[in-house]
mmCIF file with all atom_site columns, C-alpha atoms in Angstrom:
data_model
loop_
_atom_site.group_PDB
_atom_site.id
_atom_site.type_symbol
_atom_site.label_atom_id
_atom_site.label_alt_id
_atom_site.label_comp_id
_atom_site.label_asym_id
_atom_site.label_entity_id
_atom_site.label_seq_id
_atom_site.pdbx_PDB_ins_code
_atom_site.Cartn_x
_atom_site.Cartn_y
_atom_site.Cartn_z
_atom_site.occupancy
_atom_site.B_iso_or_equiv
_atom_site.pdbx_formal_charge
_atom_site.auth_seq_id
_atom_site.auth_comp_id
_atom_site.auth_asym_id
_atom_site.auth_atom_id
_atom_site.pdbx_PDB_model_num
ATOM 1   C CA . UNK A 1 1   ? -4.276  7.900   -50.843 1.00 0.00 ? 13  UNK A CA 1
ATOM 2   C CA . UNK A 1 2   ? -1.886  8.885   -48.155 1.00 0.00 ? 14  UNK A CA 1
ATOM 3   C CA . UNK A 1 3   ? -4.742  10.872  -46.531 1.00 0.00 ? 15  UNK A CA 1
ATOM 4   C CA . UNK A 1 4   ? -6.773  7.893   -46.386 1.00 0.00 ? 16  UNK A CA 1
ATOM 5   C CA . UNK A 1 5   ? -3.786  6.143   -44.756 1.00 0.00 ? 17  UNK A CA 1
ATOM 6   C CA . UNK A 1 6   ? -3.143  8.973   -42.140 1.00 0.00 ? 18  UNK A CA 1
ATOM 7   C CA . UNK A 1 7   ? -7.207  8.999   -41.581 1.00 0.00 ? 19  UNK A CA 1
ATOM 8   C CA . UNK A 1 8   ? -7.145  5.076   -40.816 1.00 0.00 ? 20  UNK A CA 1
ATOM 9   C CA . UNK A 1 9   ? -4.174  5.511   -38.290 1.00 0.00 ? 21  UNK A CA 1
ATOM 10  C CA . UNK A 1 10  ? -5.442  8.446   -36.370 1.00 0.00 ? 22  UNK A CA 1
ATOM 11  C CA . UNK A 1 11  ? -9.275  6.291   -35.898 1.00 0.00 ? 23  UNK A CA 1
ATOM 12  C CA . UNK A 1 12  ? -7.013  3.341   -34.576 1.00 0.00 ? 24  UNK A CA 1
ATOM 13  C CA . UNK A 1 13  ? -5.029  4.993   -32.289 1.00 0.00 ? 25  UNK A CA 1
ATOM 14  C CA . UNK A 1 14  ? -8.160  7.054   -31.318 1.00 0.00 ? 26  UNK A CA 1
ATOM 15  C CA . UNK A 1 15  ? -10.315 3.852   -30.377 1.00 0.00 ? 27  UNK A CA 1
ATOM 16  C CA . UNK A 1 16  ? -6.830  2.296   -28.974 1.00 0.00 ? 28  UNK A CA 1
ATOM 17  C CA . UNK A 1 17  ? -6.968  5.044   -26.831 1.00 0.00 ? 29  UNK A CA 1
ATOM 18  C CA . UNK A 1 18  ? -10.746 4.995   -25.943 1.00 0.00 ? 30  UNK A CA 1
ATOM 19  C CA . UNK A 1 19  ? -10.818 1.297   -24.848 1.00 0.00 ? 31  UNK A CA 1
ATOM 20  C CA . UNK A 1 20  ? -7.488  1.959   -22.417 1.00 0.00 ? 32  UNK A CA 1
ATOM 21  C CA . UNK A 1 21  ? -9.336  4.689   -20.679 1.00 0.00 ? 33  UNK A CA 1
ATOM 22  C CA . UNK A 1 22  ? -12.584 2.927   -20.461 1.00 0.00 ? 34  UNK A CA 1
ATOM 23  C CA . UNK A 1 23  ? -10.617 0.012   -18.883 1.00 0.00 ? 35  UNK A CA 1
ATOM 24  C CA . UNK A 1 24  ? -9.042  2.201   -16.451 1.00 0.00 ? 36  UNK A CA 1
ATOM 25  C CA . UNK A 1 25  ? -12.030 3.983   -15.122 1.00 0.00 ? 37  UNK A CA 1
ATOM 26  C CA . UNK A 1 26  ? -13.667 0.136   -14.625 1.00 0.00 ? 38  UNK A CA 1
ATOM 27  C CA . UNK A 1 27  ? -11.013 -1.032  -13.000 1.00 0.00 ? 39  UNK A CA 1
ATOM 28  C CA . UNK A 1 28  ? -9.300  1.989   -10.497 1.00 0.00 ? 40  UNK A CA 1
ATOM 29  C CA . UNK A 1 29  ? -5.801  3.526   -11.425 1.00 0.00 ? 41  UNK A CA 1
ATOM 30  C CA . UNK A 1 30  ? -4.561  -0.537  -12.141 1.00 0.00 ? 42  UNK A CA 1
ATOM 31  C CA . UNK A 1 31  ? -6.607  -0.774  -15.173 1.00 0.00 ? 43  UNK A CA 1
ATOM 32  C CA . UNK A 1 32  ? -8.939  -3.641  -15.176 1.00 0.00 ? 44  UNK A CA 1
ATOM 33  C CA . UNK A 1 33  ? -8.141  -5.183  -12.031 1.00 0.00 ? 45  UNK A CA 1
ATOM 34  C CA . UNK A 1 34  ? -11.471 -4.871  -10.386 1.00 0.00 ? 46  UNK A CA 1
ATOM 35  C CA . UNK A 1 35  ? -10.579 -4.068  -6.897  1.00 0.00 ? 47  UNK A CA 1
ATOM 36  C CA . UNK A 1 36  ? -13.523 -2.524  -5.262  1.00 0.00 ? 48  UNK A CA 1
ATOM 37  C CA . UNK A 1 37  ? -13.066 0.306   -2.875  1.00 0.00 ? 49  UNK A CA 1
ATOM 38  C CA . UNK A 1 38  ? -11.724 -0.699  0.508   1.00 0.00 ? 50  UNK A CA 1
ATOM 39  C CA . UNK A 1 39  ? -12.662 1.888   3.856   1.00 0.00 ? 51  UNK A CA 1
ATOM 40  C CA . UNK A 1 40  ? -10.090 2.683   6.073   1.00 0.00 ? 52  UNK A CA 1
ATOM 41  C CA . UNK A 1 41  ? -9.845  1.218   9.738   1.00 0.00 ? 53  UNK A CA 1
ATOM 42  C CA . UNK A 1 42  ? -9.591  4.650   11.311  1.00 0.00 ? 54  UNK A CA 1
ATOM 43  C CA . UNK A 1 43  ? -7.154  5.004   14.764  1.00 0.00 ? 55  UNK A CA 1
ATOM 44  C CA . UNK A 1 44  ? -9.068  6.928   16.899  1.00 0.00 ? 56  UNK A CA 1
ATOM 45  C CA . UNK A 1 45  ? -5.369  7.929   18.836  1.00 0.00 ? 57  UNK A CA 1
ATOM 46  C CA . UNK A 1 46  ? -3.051  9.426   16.106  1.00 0.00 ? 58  UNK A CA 1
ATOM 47  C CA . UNK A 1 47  ? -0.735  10.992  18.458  1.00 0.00 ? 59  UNK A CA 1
ATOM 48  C CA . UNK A 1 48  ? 2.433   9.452   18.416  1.00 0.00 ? 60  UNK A CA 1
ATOM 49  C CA . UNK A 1 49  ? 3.483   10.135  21.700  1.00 0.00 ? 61  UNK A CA 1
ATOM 50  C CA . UNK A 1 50  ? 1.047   7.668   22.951  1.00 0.00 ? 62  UNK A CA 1
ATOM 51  C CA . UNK A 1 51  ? 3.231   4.729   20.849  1.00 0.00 ? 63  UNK A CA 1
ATOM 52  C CA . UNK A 1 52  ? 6.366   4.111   22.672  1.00 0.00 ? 64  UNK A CA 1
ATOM 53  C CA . UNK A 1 53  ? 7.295   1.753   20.534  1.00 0.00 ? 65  UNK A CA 1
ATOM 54  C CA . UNK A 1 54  ? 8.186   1.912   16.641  1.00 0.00 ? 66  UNK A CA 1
ATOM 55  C CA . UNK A 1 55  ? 9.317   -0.095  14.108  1.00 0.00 ? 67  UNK A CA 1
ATOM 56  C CA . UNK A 1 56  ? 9.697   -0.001  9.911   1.00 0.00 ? 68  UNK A CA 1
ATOM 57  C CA . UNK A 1 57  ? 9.159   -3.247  7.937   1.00 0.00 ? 69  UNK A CA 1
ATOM 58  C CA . UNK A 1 58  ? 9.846   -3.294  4.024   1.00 0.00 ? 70  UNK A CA 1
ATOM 59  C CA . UNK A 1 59  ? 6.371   -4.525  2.617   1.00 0.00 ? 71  UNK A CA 1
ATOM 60  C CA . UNK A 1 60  ? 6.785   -5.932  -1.452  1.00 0.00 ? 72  UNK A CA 1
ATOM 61  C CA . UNK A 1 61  ? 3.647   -6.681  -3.635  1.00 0.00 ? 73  UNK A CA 1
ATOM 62  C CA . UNK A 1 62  ? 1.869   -2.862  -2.987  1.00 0.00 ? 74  UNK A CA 1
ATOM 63  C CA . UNK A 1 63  ? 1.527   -1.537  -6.088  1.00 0.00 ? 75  UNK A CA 1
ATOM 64  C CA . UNK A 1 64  ? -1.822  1.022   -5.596  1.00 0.00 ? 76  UNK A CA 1
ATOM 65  C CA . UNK A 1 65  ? -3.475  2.933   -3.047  1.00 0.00 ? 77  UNK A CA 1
ATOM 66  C CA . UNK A 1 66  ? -5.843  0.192   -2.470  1.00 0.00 ? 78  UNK A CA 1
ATOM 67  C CA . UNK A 1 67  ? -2.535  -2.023  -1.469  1.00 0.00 ? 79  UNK A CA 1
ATOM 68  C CA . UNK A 1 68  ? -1.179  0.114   0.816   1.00 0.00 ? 80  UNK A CA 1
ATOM 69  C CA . UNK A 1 69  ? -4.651  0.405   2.507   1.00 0.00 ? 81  UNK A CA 1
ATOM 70  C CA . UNK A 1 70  ? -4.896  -3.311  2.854   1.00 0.00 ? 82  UNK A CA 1
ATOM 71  C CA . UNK A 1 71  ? -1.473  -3.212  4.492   1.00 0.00 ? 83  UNK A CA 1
ATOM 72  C CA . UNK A 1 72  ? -2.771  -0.210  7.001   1.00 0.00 ? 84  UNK A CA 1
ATOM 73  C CA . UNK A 1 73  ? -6.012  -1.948  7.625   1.00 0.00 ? 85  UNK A CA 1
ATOM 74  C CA . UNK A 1 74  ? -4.391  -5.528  8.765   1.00 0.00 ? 86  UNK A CA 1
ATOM 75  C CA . UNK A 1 75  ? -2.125  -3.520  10.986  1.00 0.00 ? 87  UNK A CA 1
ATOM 76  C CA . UNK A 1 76  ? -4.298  -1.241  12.060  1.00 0.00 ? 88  UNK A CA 1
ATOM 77  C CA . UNK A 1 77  ? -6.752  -3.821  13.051  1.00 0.00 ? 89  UNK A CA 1
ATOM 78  C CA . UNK A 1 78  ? -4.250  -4.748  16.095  1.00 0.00 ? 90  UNK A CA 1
ATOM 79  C CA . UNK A 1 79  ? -5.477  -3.700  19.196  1.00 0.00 ? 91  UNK A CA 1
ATOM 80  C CA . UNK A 1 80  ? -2.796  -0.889  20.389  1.00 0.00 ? 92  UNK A CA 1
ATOM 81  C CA . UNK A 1 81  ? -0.912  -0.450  16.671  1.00 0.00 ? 93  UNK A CA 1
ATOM 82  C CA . UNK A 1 82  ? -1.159  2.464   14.284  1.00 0.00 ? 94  UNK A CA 1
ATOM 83  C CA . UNK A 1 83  ? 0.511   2.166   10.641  1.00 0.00 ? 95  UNK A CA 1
ATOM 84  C CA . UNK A 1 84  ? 1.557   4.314   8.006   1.00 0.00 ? 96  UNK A CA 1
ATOM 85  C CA . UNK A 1 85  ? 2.205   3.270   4.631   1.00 0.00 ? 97  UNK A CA 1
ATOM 86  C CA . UNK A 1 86  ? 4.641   4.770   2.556   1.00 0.00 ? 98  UNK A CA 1
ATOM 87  C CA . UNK A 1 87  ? 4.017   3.224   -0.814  1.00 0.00 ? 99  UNK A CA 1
ATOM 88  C CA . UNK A 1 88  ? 6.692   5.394   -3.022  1.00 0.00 ? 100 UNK A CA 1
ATOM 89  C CA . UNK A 1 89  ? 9.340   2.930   -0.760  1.00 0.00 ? 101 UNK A CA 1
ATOM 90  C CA . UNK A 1 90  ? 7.109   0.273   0.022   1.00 0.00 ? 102 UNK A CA 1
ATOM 91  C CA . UNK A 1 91  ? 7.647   0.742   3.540   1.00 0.00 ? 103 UNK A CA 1
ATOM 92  C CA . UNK A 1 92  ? 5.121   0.428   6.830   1.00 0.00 ? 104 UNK A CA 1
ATOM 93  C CA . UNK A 1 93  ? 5.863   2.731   10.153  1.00 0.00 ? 105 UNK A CA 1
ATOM 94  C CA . UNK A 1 94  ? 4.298   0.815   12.841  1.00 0.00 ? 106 UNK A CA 1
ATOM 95  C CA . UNK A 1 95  ? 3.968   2.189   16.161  1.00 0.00 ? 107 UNK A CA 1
ATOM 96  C CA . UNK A 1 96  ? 2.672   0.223   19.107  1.00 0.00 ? 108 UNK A CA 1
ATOM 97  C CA . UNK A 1 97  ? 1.053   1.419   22.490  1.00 0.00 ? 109 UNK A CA 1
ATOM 98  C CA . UNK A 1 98  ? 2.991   -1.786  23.770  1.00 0.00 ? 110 UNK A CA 1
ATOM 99  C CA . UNK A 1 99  ? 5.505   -4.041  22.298  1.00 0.00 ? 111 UNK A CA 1
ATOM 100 C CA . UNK A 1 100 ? 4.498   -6.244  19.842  1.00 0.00 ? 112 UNK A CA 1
ATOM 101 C CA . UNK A 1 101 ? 6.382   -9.424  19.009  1.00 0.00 ? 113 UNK A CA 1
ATOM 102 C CA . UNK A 1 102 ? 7.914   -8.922  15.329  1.00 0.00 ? 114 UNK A CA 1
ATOM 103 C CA . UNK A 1 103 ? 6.907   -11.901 14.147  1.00 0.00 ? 115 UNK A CA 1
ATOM 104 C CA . UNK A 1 104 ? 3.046   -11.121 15.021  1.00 0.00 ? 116 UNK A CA 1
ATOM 105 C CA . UNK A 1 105 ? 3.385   -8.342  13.083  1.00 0.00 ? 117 UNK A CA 1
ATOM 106 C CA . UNK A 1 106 ? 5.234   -10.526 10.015  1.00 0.00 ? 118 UNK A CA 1
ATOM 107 C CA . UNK A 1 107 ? 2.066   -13.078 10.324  1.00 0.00 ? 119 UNK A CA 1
ATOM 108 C CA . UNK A 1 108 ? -0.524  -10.701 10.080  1.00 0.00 ? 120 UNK A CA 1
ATOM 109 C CA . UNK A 1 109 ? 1.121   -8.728  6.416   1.00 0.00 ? 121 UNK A CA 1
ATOM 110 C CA . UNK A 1 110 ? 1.208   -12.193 5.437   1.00 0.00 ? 122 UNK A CA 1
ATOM 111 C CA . UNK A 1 111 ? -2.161  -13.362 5.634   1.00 0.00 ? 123 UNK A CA 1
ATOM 112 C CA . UNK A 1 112 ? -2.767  -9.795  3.782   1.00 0.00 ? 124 UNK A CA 1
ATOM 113 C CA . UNK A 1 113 ? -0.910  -11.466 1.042   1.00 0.00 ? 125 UNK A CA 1
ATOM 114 C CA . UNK A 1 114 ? 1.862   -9.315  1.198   1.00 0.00 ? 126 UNK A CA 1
ATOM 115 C CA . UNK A 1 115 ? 5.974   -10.300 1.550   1.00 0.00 ? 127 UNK A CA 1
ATOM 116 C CA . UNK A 1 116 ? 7.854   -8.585  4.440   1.00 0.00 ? 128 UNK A CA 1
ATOM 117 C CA . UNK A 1 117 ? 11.268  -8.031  5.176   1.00 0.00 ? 129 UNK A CA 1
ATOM 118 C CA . UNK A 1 118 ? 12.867  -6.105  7.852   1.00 0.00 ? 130 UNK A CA 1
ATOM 119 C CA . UNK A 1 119 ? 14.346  -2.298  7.539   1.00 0.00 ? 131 UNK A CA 1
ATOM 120 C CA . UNK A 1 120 ? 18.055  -2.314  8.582   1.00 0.00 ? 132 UNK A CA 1
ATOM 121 C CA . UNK A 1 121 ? 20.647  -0.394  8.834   1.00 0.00 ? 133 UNK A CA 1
ATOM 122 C CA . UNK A 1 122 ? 22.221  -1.320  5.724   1.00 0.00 ? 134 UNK A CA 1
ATOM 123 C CA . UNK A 1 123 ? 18.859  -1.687  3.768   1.00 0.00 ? 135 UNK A CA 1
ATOM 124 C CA . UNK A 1 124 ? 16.478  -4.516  3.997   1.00 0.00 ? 136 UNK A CA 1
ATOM 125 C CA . UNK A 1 125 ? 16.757  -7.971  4.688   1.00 0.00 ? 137 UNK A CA 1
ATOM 126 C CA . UNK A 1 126 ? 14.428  -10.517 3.653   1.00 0.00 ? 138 UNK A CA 1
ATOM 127 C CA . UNK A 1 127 ? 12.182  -12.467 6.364   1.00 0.00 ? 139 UNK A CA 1
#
């Protein structure tokens, strides 16, 4: 009887287990969420001595890849502006060919959908 019992278990877990994975592969490394694949908006200059200007904004709500390329690819989109994305900190480097007012910068992450706050000295500090 207890083999029966142990049998029964092991098939549960084992379709449990099945179903997860299928929903992960559908759905990217968020499981289920159904974002397709977004391209990259390349920067043809990647040299960063051609940005004078830098600044680091704390971006919240990127939780994948896909995210942090939605973040790049609003910023990137700027004529003059090349970002990074560091998602393990949920941070954006943004360098700029010329300055580029903060708060145009702060607009365009939040018609991405994402919430910014600026990098400080002490931490961040929420816009």
């Amino acid at each position: 009887m207890s083999t029966i019992i142990i049998g029964l278990f092991l098939f549960a877990m084992t379709v449990c287990a099945l179903r997860l994975s299928a929903l992960r592969l559908a759905g990217g490394c968020c499981g289920g969420s159904g974002q397709p694949y977004i391209p990259k908006v390349k920067v043809r200059d990647r040299n960063r001595f051609h940005y004078p200007y830098h600044t680091s904004l704390k971006v919240s709500g990127m939780s994948s890849g896909n995210s942090a390329v939605c973040v790049e690819n609003a910023l990137n989109s700027m004529e003059g502006v090349w970002a990074k994305v560091n998602l393990l900190n949920e941070k954006v480097s943004i360098y700029m060919k010329q300055e580029v007012n903060e708060a145009a910068l702060r607009i365009v992450l939040k018609d991405a959908g994402y919430a910014v706050s600026r990098e400080t000295e002490y931490g961040a500090a929420e816009l």
